[in-house]
PDB file of C-alpha atoms in Angstrom:
ATOM      1  CA  MET A  17       2.164 -12.505  -8.538  1.00  0.00           C
ATOM      2  CA  LEU A  18       0.122 -15.617  -9.081  1.00  0.00           C
ATOM      3  CA  HIS A  19      -0.934 -18.228 -11.642  1.00  0.00           C
ATOM      4  CA  LEU A  20       2.214 -18.277 -13.736  1.00  0.00           C
ATOM      5  CA  GLU A  21       2.733 -20.454 -16.771  1.00  0.00           C
ATOM      6  CA  VAL A  22       5.055 -23.345 -15.831  1.00  0.00           C
ATOM      7  CA  GLU A  23       7.880 -22.167 -18.120  1.00  0.00           C
ATOM      8  CA  VAL A  24       7.692 -18.671 -16.659  1.00  0.00           C
ATOM      9  CA  GLN A  25       7.562 -20.011 -13.104  1.00  0.00           C
ATOM     10  CA  GLU A  26      10.709 -22.055 -13.703  1.00  0.00           C
ATOM     11  CA  LYS A  27      12.645 -19.043 -15.003  1.00  0.00           C
ATOM     12  CA  LEU A  28      11.523 -16.772 -12.172  1.00  0.00           C
ATOM     13  CA  ALA A  29      12.021 -19.294  -9.363  1.00  0.00           C
ATOM     14  CA  VAL A  30      14.329 -18.203  -6.557  1.00  0.00           C
ATOM     15  CA  PRO A  31      15.648 -20.712  -3.985  1.00  0.00           C
ATOM     16  CA  GLU A  32      14.773 -19.749  -0.420  1.00  0.00           C
ATOM     17  CA  TYR A  33      18.399 -19.069   0.485  1.00  0.00           C
ATOM     18  CA  GLU A  34      18.422 -16.327  -2.212  1.00  0.00           C
ATOM     19  CA  TRP A  35      15.154 -14.605  -1.241  1.00  0.00           C
ATOM     20  CA  ASN A  36      16.852 -11.845   0.768  1.00  0.00           C
ATOM     21  CA  GLN A  37      19.542 -11.216  -1.859  1.00  0.00           C
ATOM     22  CA  THR A  38      16.845 -10.974  -4.529  1.00  0.00           C
ATOM     23  CA  SER A  39      14.947  -8.519  -2.330  1.00  0.00           C
ATOM     24  CA  LYS A  40      18.129  -6.477  -1.935  1.00  0.00           C
ATOM     25  CA  ASP A  41      18.666  -6.474  -5.707  1.00  0.00           C
ATOM     26  CA  ILE A  42      15.086  -5.277  -6.270  1.00  0.00           C
ATOM     27  CA  CYS A  43      15.551  -2.431  -3.780  1.00  0.00           C
ATOM     28  CA  ALA A  44      18.847  -1.416  -5.409  1.00  0.00           C
ATOM     29  CA  SER A  45      17.003   0.448  -8.183  1.00  0.00           C
ATOM     30  CA  GLY A  46      15.884   3.051  -5.642  1.00  0.00           C
ATOM     31  CA  ASP A  47      12.281   2.807  -6.882  1.00  0.00           C
ATOM     32  CA  VAL A  48      11.422   0.145  -4.296  1.00  0.00           C
ATOM     33  CA  GLU A  49      11.780   0.995  -0.609  1.00  0.00           C
ATOM     34  CA  GLU A  50      11.071  -2.446   0.866  1.00  0.00           C
ATOM     35  CA  ALA A  51      10.797  -5.870  -0.765  1.00  0.00           C
ATOM     36  CA  THR A  52      10.458  -9.492   0.124  1.00  0.00           C
ATOM     37  CA  VAL A  53      10.254 -12.513  -2.170  1.00  0.00           C
ATOM     38  CA  LEU A  54       8.200 -15.688  -1.865  1.00  0.00           C
ATOM     39  CA  SER A  55       9.090 -18.379  -4.378  1.00  0.00           C
ATOM     40  CA  THR A  56       7.924 -21.986  -4.149  1.00  0.00           C
ATOM     41  CA  CYS A  57       7.249 -24.788  -6.608  1.00  0.00           C
ATOM     42  CA  ASN A  58       3.955 -23.214  -7.681  1.00  0.00           C
ATOM     43  CA  ARG A  59       4.114 -19.668  -6.360  1.00  0.00           C
ATOM     44  CA  PHE A  60       6.212 -16.599  -7.077  1.00  0.00           C
ATOM     45  CA  GLU A  61       5.399 -13.338  -5.331  1.00  0.00           C
ATOM     46  CA  ILE A  62       7.160 -10.100  -4.578  1.00  0.00           C
ATOM     47  CA  TYR A  63       5.728  -7.970  -1.809  1.00  0.00           C
ATOM     48  CA  TYR A  64       7.006  -4.421  -1.963  1.00  0.00           C
ATOM     49  CA  VAL A  65       6.549  -0.894  -0.690  1.00  0.00           C
ATOM     50  CA  ALA A  66       7.168   2.114  -2.901  1.00  0.00           C
ATOM     51  CA  ALA A  67       6.245   5.781  -3.050  1.00  0.00           C
ATOM     52  CA  ASN A  68       5.351   5.395  -6.735  1.00  0.00           C
ATOM     53  CA  PRO A  69       3.843   1.968  -7.452  1.00  0.00           C
ATOM     54  CA  ARG A  70       4.035   2.378 -11.242  1.00  0.00           C
ATOM     55  CA  GLU A  71       7.746   3.190 -11.213  1.00  0.00           C
ATOM     56  CA  ALA A  72       8.330   0.352  -8.766  1.00  0.00           C
ATOM     57  CA  MET A  73       6.461  -2.130 -10.970  1.00  0.00           C
ATOM     58  CA  ALA A  74       8.510  -0.961 -13.974  1.00  0.00           C
ATOM     59  CA  ALA A  75      11.754  -1.410 -12.013  1.00  0.00           C
ATOM     60  CA  ILE A  76      10.700  -4.864 -10.786  1.00  0.00           C
ATOM     61  CA  THR A  77       9.675  -5.906 -14.295  1.00  0.00           C
ATOM     62  CA  LYS A  78      13.042  -4.728 -15.643  1.00  0.00           C
ATOM     63  CA  TYR A  79      14.821  -6.709 -12.922  1.00  0.00           C
ATOM     64  CA  LEU A  80      12.793  -9.838 -13.726  1.00  0.00           C
ATOM     65  CA  VAL A  81      13.527  -9.495 -17.465  1.00  0.00           C
ATOM     66  CA  GLU A  82      17.255  -9.281 -16.746  1.00  0.00           C
ATOM     67  CA  ARG A  83      17.195 -12.125 -14.219  1.00  0.00           C
ATOM     68  CA  SER A  84      14.990 -14.543 -16.156  1.00  0.00           C
ATOM     69  CA  GLY A  85      15.844 -13.713 -19.760  1.00  0.00           C
ATOM     70  CA  LEU A  86      12.111 -13.609 -20.538  1.00  0.00           C
ATOM     71  CA  PRO A  87      10.770 -10.865 -22.789  1.00  0.00           C
ATOM     72  CA  VAL A  88       8.628  -8.139 -21.235  1.00  0.00           C
ATOM     73  CA  SER A  89       5.647  -9.284 -23.313  1.00  0.00           C
ATOM     74  CA  VAL A  90       5.710 -12.719 -21.655  1.00  0.00           C
ATOM     75  CA  LEU A  91       6.094 -11.259 -18.173  1.00  0.00           C
ATOM     76  CA  ARG A  92       3.222  -8.805 -18.682  1.00  0.00           C
ATOM     77  CA  LYS A  93       0.879 -11.699 -19.469  1.00  0.00           C
ATOM     78  CA  ASN A  94       1.888 -13.409 -16.230  1.00  0.00           C
ATOM     79  CA  LEU A  95       2.273 -10.602 -13.691  1.00  0.00           C
ATOM     80  CA  PHE A  96      -0.511  -9.313 -11.476  1.00  0.00           C
ATOM     81  CA  MET A  97      -0.261  -6.375  -9.122  1.00  0.00           C
ATOM     82  CA  PHE A  98      -2.419  -6.049  -6.036  1.00  0.00           C
ATOM     83  CA  SER A  99      -2.357  -3.147  -3.612  1.00  0.00           C
ATOM     84  CA  GLY A 100      -3.907  -2.256  -0.286  1.00  0.00           C
ATOM     85  CA  ASP A 101      -6.409  -4.739   1.116  1.00  0.00           C
ATOM     86  CA  ASP A 102      -6.342  -6.771  -2.112  1.00  0.00           C
ATOM     87  CA  ALA A 103      -2.655  -7.508  -1.546  1.00  0.00           C
ATOM     88  CA  VAL A 104      -3.273  -8.702   2.000  1.00  0.00           C
ATOM     89  CA  TRP A 105      -6.199 -10.927   0.980  1.00  0.00           C
ATOM     90  CA  GLN A 106      -4.015 -12.660  -1.611  1.00  0.00           C
ATOM     91  CA  VAL A 107      -1.996 -14.220   1.197  1.00  0.00           C
ATOM     92  CA  VAL A 108      -4.943 -15.329   3.328  1.00  0.00           C
ATOM     93  CA  GLY A 109      -5.697 -18.937   2.543  1.00  0.00           C
ATOM     94  CA  GLU A 110      -4.884 -22.525   3.262  1.00  0.00           C
ATOM     95  CA  GLY A 111      -2.375 -23.630   5.889  1.00  0.00           C
ATOM     96  CA  GLN A 112       0.450 -24.394   3.449  1.00  0.00           C
ATOM     97  CA  ILE A 113       0.264 -20.913   1.920  1.00  0.00           C
ATOM     98  CA  LEU A 114       0.175 -19.324   5.375  1.00  0.00           C
ATOM     99  CA  SER A 115       3.270 -21.312   6.326  1.00  0.00           C
ATOM    100  CA  GLN A 116       5.079 -20.108   3.196  1.00  0.00           C
ATOM    101  CA  VAL A 117       4.105 -16.493   3.865  1.00  0.00           C
ATOM    102  CA  ARG A 118       5.261 -16.845   7.472  1.00  0.00           C
ATOM    103  CA  GLN A 119       8.660 -18.111   6.294  1.00  0.00           C
ATOM    104  CA  CYS A 120       8.855 -15.197   3.854  1.00  0.00           C
ATOM    105  CA  HIS A 121       8.111 -12.811   6.737  1.00  0.00           C
ATOM    106  CA  LEU A 122      10.729 -14.377   9.018  1.00  0.00           C
ATOM    107  CA  LEU A 123      13.406 -14.035   6.355  1.00  0.00           C
ATOM    108  CA  SER A 124      12.447 -10.445   5.537  1.00  0.00           C
ATOM    109  CA  ILE A 125      13.025  -9.289   9.111  1.00  0.00           C
ATOM    110  CA  LYS A 126      16.487 -10.843   9.412  1.00  0.00           C
ATOM    111  CA  GLU A 127      19.506  -8.561   9.348  1.00  0.00           C
ATOM    112  CA  ASP A 128      20.070  -9.135   5.607  1.00  0.00           C
ATOM    113  CA  GLY A 129      16.341  -8.850   4.814  1.00  0.00           C
ATOM    114  CA  HIS A 130      14.694  -5.863   3.177  1.00  0.00           C
ATOM    115  CA  GLY A 131      11.363  -5.810   4.978  1.00  0.00           C
ATOM    116  CA  GLY A 132      11.040  -2.410   6.644  1.00  0.00           C
ATOM    117  CA  LYS A 133       8.281  -0.909   8.774  1.00  0.00           C
ATOM    118  CA  VAL A 134       5.474  -1.943   6.424  1.00  0.00           C
ATOM    119  CA  LEU A 135       6.640  -5.349   5.219  1.00  0.00           C
ATOM    120  CA  SER A 136       7.768  -6.403   8.662  1.00  0.00           C
ATOM    121  CA  ARG A 137       4.118  -6.235   9.727  1.00  0.00           C
ATOM    122  CA  MET A 138       2.047  -7.007   6.622  1.00  0.00           C
ATOM    123  CA  PRO A 139       2.852 -10.706   6.078  1.00  0.00           C
ATOM    124  CA  ASN A 140       2.627 -11.448   9.792  1.00  0.00           C
ATOM    125  CA  ASN A 141      -0.767  -9.713  10.029  1.00  0.00           C
ATOM    126  CA  ALA A 142      -1.981 -11.659   6.986  1.00  0.00           C
ATOM    127  CA  VAL A 143      -0.931 -14.936   8.600  1.00  0.00           C
ATOM    128  CA  VAL A 144      -2.756 -14.030  11.830  1.00  0.00           C
ATOM    129  CA  ALA A 145      -5.878 -13.070   9.837  1.00  0.00           C
ATOM    130  CA  GLY A 146      -5.634 -16.256   7.774  1.00  0.00           C
ATOM    131  CA  LYS A 147      -5.676 -18.393  10.881  1.00  0.00           C
ATOM    132  CA  ARG A 148      -8.936 -16.735  11.922  1.00  0.00           C
ATOM    133  CA  VAL A 149     -10.639 -17.395   8.572  1.00  0.00           C
TER     134      VAL A 149
END
């Protein structure tokens, strides 16, 4: 999820020490199997794995409405969903972004993280690919 309006970014922001708890909360709906959060001063992203991406996006949007107090209409204007290769290419970029994604990956694989088989590999692979680009 990229290019947020500043007011929206501020309401969605999650301190790094809460990334894993937020991921756990997102997975609690049952619609999301794995999740990890990346939230910085100008970036807010949720990487997730789900059997039904539409239901998962609806559950995540509902969670974000409850957490931020923003109306769905505002969130819909600011949320972007990427899947497959498009999702991986969103994290390939400059060194600072790669560092942030790496930190996100490291937190997701901790005991209290919610990165499973897919998310435990995807961010790390994107970082490796980004270093080659």
